[in-house]
Coordinates of C-alpha atoms in Angstrom, one line a residue:
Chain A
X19 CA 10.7 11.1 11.7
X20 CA 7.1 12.8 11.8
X21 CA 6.2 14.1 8.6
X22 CA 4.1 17.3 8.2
X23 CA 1.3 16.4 6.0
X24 CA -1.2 19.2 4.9
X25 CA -4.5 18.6 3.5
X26 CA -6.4 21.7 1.8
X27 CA -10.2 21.7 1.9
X28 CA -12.8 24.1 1.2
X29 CA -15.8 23.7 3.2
X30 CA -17.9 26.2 1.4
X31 CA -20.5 24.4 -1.3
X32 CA -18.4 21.5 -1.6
X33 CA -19.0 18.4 -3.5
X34 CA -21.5 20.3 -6.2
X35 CA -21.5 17.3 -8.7
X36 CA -23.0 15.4 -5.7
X37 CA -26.1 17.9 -5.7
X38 CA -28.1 15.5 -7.3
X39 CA -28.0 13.1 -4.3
X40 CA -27.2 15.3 -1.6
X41 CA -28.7 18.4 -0.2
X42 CA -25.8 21.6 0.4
X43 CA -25.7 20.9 4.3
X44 CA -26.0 16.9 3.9
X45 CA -22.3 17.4 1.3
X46 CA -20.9 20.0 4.2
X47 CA -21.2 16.9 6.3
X48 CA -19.8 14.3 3.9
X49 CA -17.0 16.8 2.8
X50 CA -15.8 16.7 6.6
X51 CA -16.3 13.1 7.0
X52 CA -14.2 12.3 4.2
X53 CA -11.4 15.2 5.7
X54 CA -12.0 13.7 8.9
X55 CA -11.1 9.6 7.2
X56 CA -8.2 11.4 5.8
X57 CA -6.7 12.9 8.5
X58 CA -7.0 9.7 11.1
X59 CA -5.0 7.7 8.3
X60 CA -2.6 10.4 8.0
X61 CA -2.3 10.3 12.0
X62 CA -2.2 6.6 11.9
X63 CA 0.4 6.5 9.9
X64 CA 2.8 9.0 11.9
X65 CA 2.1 12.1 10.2
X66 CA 1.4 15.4 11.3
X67 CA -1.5 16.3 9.4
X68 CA -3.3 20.2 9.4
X69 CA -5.5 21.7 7.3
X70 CA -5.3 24.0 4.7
X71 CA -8.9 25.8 4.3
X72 CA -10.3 28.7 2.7
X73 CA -12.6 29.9 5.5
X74 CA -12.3 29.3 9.3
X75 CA -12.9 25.9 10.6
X76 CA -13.1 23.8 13.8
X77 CA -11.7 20.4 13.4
X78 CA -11.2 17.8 16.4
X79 CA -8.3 16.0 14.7
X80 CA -5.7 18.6 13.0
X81 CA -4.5 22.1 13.5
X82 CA -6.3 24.1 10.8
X83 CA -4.6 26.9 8.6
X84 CA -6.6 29.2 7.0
X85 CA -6.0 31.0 3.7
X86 CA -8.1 32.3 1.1
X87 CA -5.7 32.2 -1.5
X88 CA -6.2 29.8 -4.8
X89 CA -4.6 26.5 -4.6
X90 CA -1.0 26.4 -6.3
X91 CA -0.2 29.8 -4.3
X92 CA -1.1 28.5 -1.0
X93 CA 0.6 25.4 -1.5
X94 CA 3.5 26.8 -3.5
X95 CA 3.8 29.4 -0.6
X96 CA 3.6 27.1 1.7
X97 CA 6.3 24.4 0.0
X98 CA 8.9 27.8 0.1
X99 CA 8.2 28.6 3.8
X100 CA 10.2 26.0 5.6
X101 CA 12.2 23.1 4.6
X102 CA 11.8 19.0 5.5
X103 CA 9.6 16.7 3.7
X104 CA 6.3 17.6 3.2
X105 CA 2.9 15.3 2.0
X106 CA 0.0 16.8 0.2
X107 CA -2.7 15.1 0.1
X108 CA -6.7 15.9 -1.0
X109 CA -9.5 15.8 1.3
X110 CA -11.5 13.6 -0.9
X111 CA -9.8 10.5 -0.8
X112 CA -12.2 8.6 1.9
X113 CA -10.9 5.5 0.9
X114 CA -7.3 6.2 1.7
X115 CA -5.9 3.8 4.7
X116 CA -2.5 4.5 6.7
X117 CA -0.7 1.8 4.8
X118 CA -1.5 3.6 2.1
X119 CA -0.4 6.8 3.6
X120 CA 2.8 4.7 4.2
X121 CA 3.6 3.3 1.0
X122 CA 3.5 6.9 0.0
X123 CA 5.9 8.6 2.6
X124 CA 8.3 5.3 2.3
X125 CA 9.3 6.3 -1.4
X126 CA 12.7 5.7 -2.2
X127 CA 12.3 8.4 -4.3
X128 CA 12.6 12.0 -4.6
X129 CA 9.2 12.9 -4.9
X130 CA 6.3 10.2 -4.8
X131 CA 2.7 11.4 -6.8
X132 CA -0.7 9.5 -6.2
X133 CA -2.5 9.9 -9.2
X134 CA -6.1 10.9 -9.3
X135 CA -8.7 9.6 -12.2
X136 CA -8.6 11.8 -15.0
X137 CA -5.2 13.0 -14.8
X138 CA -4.9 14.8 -11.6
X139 CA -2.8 14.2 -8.6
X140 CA -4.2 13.2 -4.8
X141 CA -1.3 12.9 -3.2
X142 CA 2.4 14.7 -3.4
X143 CA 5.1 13.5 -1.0
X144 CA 8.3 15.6 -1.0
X145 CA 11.3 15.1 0.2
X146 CA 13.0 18.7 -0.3
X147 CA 11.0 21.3 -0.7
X148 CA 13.6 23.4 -2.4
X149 CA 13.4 22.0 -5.6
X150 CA 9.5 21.2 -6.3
X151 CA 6.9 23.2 -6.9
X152 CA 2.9 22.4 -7.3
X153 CA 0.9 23.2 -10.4
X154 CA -2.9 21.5 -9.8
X155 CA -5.4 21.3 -12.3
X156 CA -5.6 19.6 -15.6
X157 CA -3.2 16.8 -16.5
X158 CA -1.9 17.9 -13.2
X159 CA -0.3 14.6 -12.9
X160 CA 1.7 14.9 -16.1
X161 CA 2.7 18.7 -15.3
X162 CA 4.2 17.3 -11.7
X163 CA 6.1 14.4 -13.1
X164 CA 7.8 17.1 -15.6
X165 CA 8.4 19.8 -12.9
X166 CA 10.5 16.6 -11.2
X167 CA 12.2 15.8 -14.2
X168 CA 13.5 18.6 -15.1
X169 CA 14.1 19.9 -11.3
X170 CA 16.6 16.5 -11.6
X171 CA 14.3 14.7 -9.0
X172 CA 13.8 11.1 -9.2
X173 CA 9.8 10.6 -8.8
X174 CA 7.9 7.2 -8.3
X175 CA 4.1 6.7 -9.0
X176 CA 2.2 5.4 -6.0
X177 CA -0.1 2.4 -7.3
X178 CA -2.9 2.3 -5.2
X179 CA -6.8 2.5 -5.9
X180 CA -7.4 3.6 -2.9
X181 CA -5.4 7.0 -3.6
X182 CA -7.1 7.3 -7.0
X183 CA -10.3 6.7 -6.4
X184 CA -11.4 11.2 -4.9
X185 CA -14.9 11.3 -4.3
X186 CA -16.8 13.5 -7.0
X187 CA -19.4 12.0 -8.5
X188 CA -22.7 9.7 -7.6
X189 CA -20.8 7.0 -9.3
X190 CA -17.9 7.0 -7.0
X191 CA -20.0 6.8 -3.8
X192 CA -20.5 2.9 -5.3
X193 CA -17.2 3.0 -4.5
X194 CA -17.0 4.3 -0.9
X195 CA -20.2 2.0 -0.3
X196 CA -17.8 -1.3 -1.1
X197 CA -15.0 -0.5 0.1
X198 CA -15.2 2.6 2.7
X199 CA -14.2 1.6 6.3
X200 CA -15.0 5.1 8.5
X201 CA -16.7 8.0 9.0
X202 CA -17.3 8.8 5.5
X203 CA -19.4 5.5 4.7
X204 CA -21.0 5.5 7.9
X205 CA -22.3 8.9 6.8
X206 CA -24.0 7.7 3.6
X207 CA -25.2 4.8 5.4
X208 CA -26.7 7.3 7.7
X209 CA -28.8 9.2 5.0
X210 CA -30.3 5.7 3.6
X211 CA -27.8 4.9 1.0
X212 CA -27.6 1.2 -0.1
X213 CA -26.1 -0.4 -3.2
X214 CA -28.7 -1.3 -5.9
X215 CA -27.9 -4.1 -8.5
X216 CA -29.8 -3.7 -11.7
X217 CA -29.1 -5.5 -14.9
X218 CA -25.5 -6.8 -13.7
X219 CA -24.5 -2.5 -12.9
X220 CA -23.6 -1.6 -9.7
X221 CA -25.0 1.4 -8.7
X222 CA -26.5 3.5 -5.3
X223 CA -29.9 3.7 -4.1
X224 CA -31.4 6.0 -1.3
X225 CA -34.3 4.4 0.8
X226 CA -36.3 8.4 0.2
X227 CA -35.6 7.3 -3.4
X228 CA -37.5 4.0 -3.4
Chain B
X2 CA 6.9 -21.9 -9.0
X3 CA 5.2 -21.4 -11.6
X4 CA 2.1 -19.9 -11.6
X5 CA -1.0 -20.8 -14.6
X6 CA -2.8 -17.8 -14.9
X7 CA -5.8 -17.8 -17.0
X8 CA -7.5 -14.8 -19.2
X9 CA -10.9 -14.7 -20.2
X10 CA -11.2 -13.3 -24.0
X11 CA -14.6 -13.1 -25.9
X12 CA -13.4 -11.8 -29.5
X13 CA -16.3 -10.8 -31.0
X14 CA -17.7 -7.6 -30.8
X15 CA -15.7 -6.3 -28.0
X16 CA -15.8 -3.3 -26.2
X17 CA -18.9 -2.4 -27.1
X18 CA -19.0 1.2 -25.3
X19 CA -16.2 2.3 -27.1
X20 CA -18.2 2.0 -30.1
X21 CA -18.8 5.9 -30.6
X22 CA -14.9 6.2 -30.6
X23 CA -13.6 2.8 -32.6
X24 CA -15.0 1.1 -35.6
X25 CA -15.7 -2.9 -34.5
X26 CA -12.4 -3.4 -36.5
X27 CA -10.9 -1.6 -34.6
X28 CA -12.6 -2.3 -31.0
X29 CA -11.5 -6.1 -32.0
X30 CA -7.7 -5.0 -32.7
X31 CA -7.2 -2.6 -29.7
X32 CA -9.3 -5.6 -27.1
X33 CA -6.6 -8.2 -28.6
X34 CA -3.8 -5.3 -27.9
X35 CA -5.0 -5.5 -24.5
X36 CA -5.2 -9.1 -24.1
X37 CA -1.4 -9.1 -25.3
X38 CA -0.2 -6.4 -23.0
X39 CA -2.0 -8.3 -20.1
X40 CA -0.5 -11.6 -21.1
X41 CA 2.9 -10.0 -21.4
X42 CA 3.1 -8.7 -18.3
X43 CA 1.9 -12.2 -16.5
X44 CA 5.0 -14.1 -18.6
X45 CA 7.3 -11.2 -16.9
X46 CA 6.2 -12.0 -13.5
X47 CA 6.4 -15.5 -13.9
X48 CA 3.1 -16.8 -14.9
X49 CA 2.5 -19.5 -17.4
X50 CA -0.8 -17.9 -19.0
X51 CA -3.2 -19.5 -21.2
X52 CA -6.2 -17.5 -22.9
X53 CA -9.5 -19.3 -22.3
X54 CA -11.7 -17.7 -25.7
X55 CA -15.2 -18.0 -26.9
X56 CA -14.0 -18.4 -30.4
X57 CA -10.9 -19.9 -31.5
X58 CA -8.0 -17.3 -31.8
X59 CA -4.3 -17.4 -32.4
X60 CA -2.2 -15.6 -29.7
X61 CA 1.9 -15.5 -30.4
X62 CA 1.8 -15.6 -26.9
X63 CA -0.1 -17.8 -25.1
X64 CA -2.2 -21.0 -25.4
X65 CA -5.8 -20.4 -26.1
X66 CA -8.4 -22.8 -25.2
X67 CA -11.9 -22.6 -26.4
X68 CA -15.0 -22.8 -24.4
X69 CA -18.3 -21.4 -25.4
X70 CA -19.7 -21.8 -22.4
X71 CA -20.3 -18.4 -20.6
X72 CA -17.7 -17.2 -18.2
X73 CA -19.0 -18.4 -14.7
X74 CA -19.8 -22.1 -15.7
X75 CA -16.3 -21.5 -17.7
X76 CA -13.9 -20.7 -15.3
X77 CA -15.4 -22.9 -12.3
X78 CA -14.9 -25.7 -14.7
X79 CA -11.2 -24.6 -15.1
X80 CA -11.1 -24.6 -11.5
X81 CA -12.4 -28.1 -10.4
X82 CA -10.4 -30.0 -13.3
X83 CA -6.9 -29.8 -11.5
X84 CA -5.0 -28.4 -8.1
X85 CA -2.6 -26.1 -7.6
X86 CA -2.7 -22.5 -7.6
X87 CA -4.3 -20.4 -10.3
X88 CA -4.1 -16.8 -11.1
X89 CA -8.4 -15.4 -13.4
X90 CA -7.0 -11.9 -14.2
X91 CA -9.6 -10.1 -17.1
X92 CA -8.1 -8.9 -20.3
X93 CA -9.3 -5.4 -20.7
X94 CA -6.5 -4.1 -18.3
X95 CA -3.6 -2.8 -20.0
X96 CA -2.5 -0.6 -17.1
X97 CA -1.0 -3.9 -15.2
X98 CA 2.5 -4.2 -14.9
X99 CA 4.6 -7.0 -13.9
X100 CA 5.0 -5.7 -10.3
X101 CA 1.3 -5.7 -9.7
X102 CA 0.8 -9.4 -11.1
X103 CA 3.6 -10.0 -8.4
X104 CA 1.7 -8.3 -5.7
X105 CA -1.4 -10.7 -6.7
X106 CA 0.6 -13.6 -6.7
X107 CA 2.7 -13.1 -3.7
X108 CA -0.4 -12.7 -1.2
X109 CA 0.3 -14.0 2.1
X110 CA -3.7 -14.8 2.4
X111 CA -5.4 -17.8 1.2
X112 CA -6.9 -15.5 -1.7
X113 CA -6.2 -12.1 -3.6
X114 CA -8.6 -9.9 -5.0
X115 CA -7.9 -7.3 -7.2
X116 CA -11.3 -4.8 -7.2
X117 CA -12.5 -3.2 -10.3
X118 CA -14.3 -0.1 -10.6
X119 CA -17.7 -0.3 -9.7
X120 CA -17.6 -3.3 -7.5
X121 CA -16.2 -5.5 -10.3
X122 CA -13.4 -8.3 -9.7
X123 CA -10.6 -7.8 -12.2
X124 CA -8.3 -10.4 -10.6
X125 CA -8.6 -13.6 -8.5
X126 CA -5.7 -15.3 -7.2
X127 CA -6.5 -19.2 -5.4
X128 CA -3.7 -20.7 -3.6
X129 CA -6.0 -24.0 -3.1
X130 CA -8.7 -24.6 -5.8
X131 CA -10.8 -26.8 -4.4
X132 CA -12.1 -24.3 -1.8
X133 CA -13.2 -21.7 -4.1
X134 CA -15.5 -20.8 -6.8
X135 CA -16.2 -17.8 -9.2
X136 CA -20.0 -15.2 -9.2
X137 CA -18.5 -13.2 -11.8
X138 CA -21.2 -10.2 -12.8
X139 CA -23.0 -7.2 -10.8
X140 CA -21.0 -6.8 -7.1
X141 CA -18.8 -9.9 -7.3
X142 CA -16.1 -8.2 -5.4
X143 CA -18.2 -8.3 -2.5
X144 CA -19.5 -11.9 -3.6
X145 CA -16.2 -12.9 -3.9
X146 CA -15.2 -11.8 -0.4
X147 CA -18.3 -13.9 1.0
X148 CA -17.1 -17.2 -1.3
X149 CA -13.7 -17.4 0.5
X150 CA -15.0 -16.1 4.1
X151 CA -17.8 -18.9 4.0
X152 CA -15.1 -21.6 2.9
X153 CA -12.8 -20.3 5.8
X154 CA -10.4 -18.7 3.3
X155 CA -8.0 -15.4 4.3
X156 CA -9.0 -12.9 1.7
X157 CA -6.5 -10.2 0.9
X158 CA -7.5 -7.1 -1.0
X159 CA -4.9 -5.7 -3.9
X160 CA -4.7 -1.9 -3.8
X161 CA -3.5 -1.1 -7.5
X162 CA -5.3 1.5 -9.7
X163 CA -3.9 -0.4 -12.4
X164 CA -5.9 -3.6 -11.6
X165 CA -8.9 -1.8 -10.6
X166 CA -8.8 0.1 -14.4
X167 CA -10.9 -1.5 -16.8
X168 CA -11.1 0.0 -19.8
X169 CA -14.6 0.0 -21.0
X170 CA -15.6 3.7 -21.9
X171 CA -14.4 6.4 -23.7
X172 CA -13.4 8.3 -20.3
X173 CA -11.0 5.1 -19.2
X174 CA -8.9 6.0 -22.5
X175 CA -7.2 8.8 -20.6
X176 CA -6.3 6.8 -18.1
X177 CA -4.6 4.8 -20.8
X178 CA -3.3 7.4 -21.9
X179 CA -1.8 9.2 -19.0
X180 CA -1.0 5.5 -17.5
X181 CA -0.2 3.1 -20.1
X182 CA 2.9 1.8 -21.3
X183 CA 2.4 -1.4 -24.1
X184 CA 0.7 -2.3 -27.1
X185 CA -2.8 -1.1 -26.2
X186 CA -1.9 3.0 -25.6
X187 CA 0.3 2.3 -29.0
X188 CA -2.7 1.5 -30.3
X189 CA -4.8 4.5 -29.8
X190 CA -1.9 6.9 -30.5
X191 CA -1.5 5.6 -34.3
X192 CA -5.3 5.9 -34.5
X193 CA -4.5 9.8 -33.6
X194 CA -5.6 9.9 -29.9
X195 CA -4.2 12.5 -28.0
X196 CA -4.8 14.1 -24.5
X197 CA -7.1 16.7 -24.7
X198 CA -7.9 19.5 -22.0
X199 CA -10.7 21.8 -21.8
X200 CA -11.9 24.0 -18.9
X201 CA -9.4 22.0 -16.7
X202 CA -11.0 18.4 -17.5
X203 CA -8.7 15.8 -19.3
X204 CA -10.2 13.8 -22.0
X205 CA -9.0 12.6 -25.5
X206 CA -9.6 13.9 -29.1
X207 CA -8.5 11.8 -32.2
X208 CA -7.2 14.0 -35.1
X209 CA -9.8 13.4 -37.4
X210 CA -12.3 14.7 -34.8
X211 CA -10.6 17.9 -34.7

């Protein structure tokens, strides 16, 4: 069975903690090559992805939904409107493959959750719609694993680095350097970014830098 | 079979980024509550481990052998005196479970390797020792990967968040936190660590902060 799989995105000013490193037009850019790495994986991997995003937007890849609405309404709205199993997943996950997308929507549970660094949740994958609803932000990850718990759902916790690892920070581009494999990578590549090894830490360089 | 896995543990001073949070009492207590959670879950999955220390050190569960050498020179040492398979997996990862040291050890590929954050290499997994050695230090996942590809070795990538979770700096402590399940998140919650959110961002307080 395809399964719908949405993505929300907001492509206005995205990626501020990157400002240091990246101009506004040059993280408009990155934001979409990261959407654009998730959807392929999400494609890839049998799903029928589309976009949630707060302003109009032309993507090659996915139908794209707008609404201007705040997160957990649009979602939650969304989760009510129709039933059959349903992935979210965030835009900022570059490093997110289709077997990862997989292992997600092969749960054996009720509801599988991809935690994020610092307590939130990248990914959502929900069987029945009826019975779940999204609360984002903060421990996020804790609040969905209680509204599955006491909604009686069984809910697994996808392990996968690849899901937890979104892409805020200049510190986490280190990460999409190594281990990045599409259009996301090739993008920082593009705009002169190298690793740089100094003192045994790992960091990023870019060549207008030097 | 039986696989001997082998965890490097330098006693003294550990942790030394955590100092602004934990005394060096207790840096040295919660890195050996690590070590023991680690060891723990290698026993569950099968694994004969053996600690290899910089200082001598009794461990209820697991032989410790001694070598002041540094960790390089160390483990490459481990590595050409005998055959058979063997598991390097560091000791600051107290997110591991036994299902992930099975995921390591049931690779189809010649090698497994478990990234770290920030191009680190938290695990290493050799089927056939004498074709491998360890560049521990700045990217060695990526020096890792060019070891085993120039010795005509299949290299297979573990996607865990819990392998790739080093704890190292106050911000990883959520992570332990949210994530954790052993001795080392029992740890910090009798020193009075608790989840603390502000302006949406997770982090941890300990009650005599407050």
């Amino acid at each position: 069975m395809l399964i719908e799989a949405v993505v929300p995105f907001k492509p206005v000013n995205p990626k501020s903690r990157l400002s240091s490193v990246l101009s506004t037009a040059e993280r408009e850019l990155f934001a979409e090559a990261m959407l654009t790495d998730v959807v392929l994986s999400l494609k890839e991997a049998g799903c029928i992805p589309f976009i949630l995003s707060t302003v109009p937007l032309h993507c090659a890849h996915a139908e794209v939904k707008v609404s201007a609405d705040e997160l957990n309404p649009a979602l939650n709205r969304l989760i009510g409107s129709t039933s059959g199993p349903l992935l979210i997943i965030m835009a900022d996950l570059p490093l997110v493959t289709p077997g990862v997308v997989r292992r997600i929507i092969s749960t054996p549970s009720d509801i599988a959750l991809g935690p994020g660094r610092g307590g939130g949740t990248n990914a959502i994958f929900i069987k029945d719609r009826s019975r779940f609803h999204v609360d984002y932000y903060g421990a996020s990850f804790i609040k969905h694993q209680k509204i599955a718990d006491q909604a009686g759902l069984s809910c697994d916790t996808v392990d996968s680095f690849r899901l937890h690892t979104d892409v805020d920070e200049r510190e986490d581009l280190v990460e999409l350097m190594i281990h990045g494999h599409g259009k996301a990578v090739n993008f920082l590549k593009s705009c002169g970014f190298s690793l740089l090894i100094e003192k045994g830490r790992v960091g990023i360089s870019r060549s207008s830098e030097q």
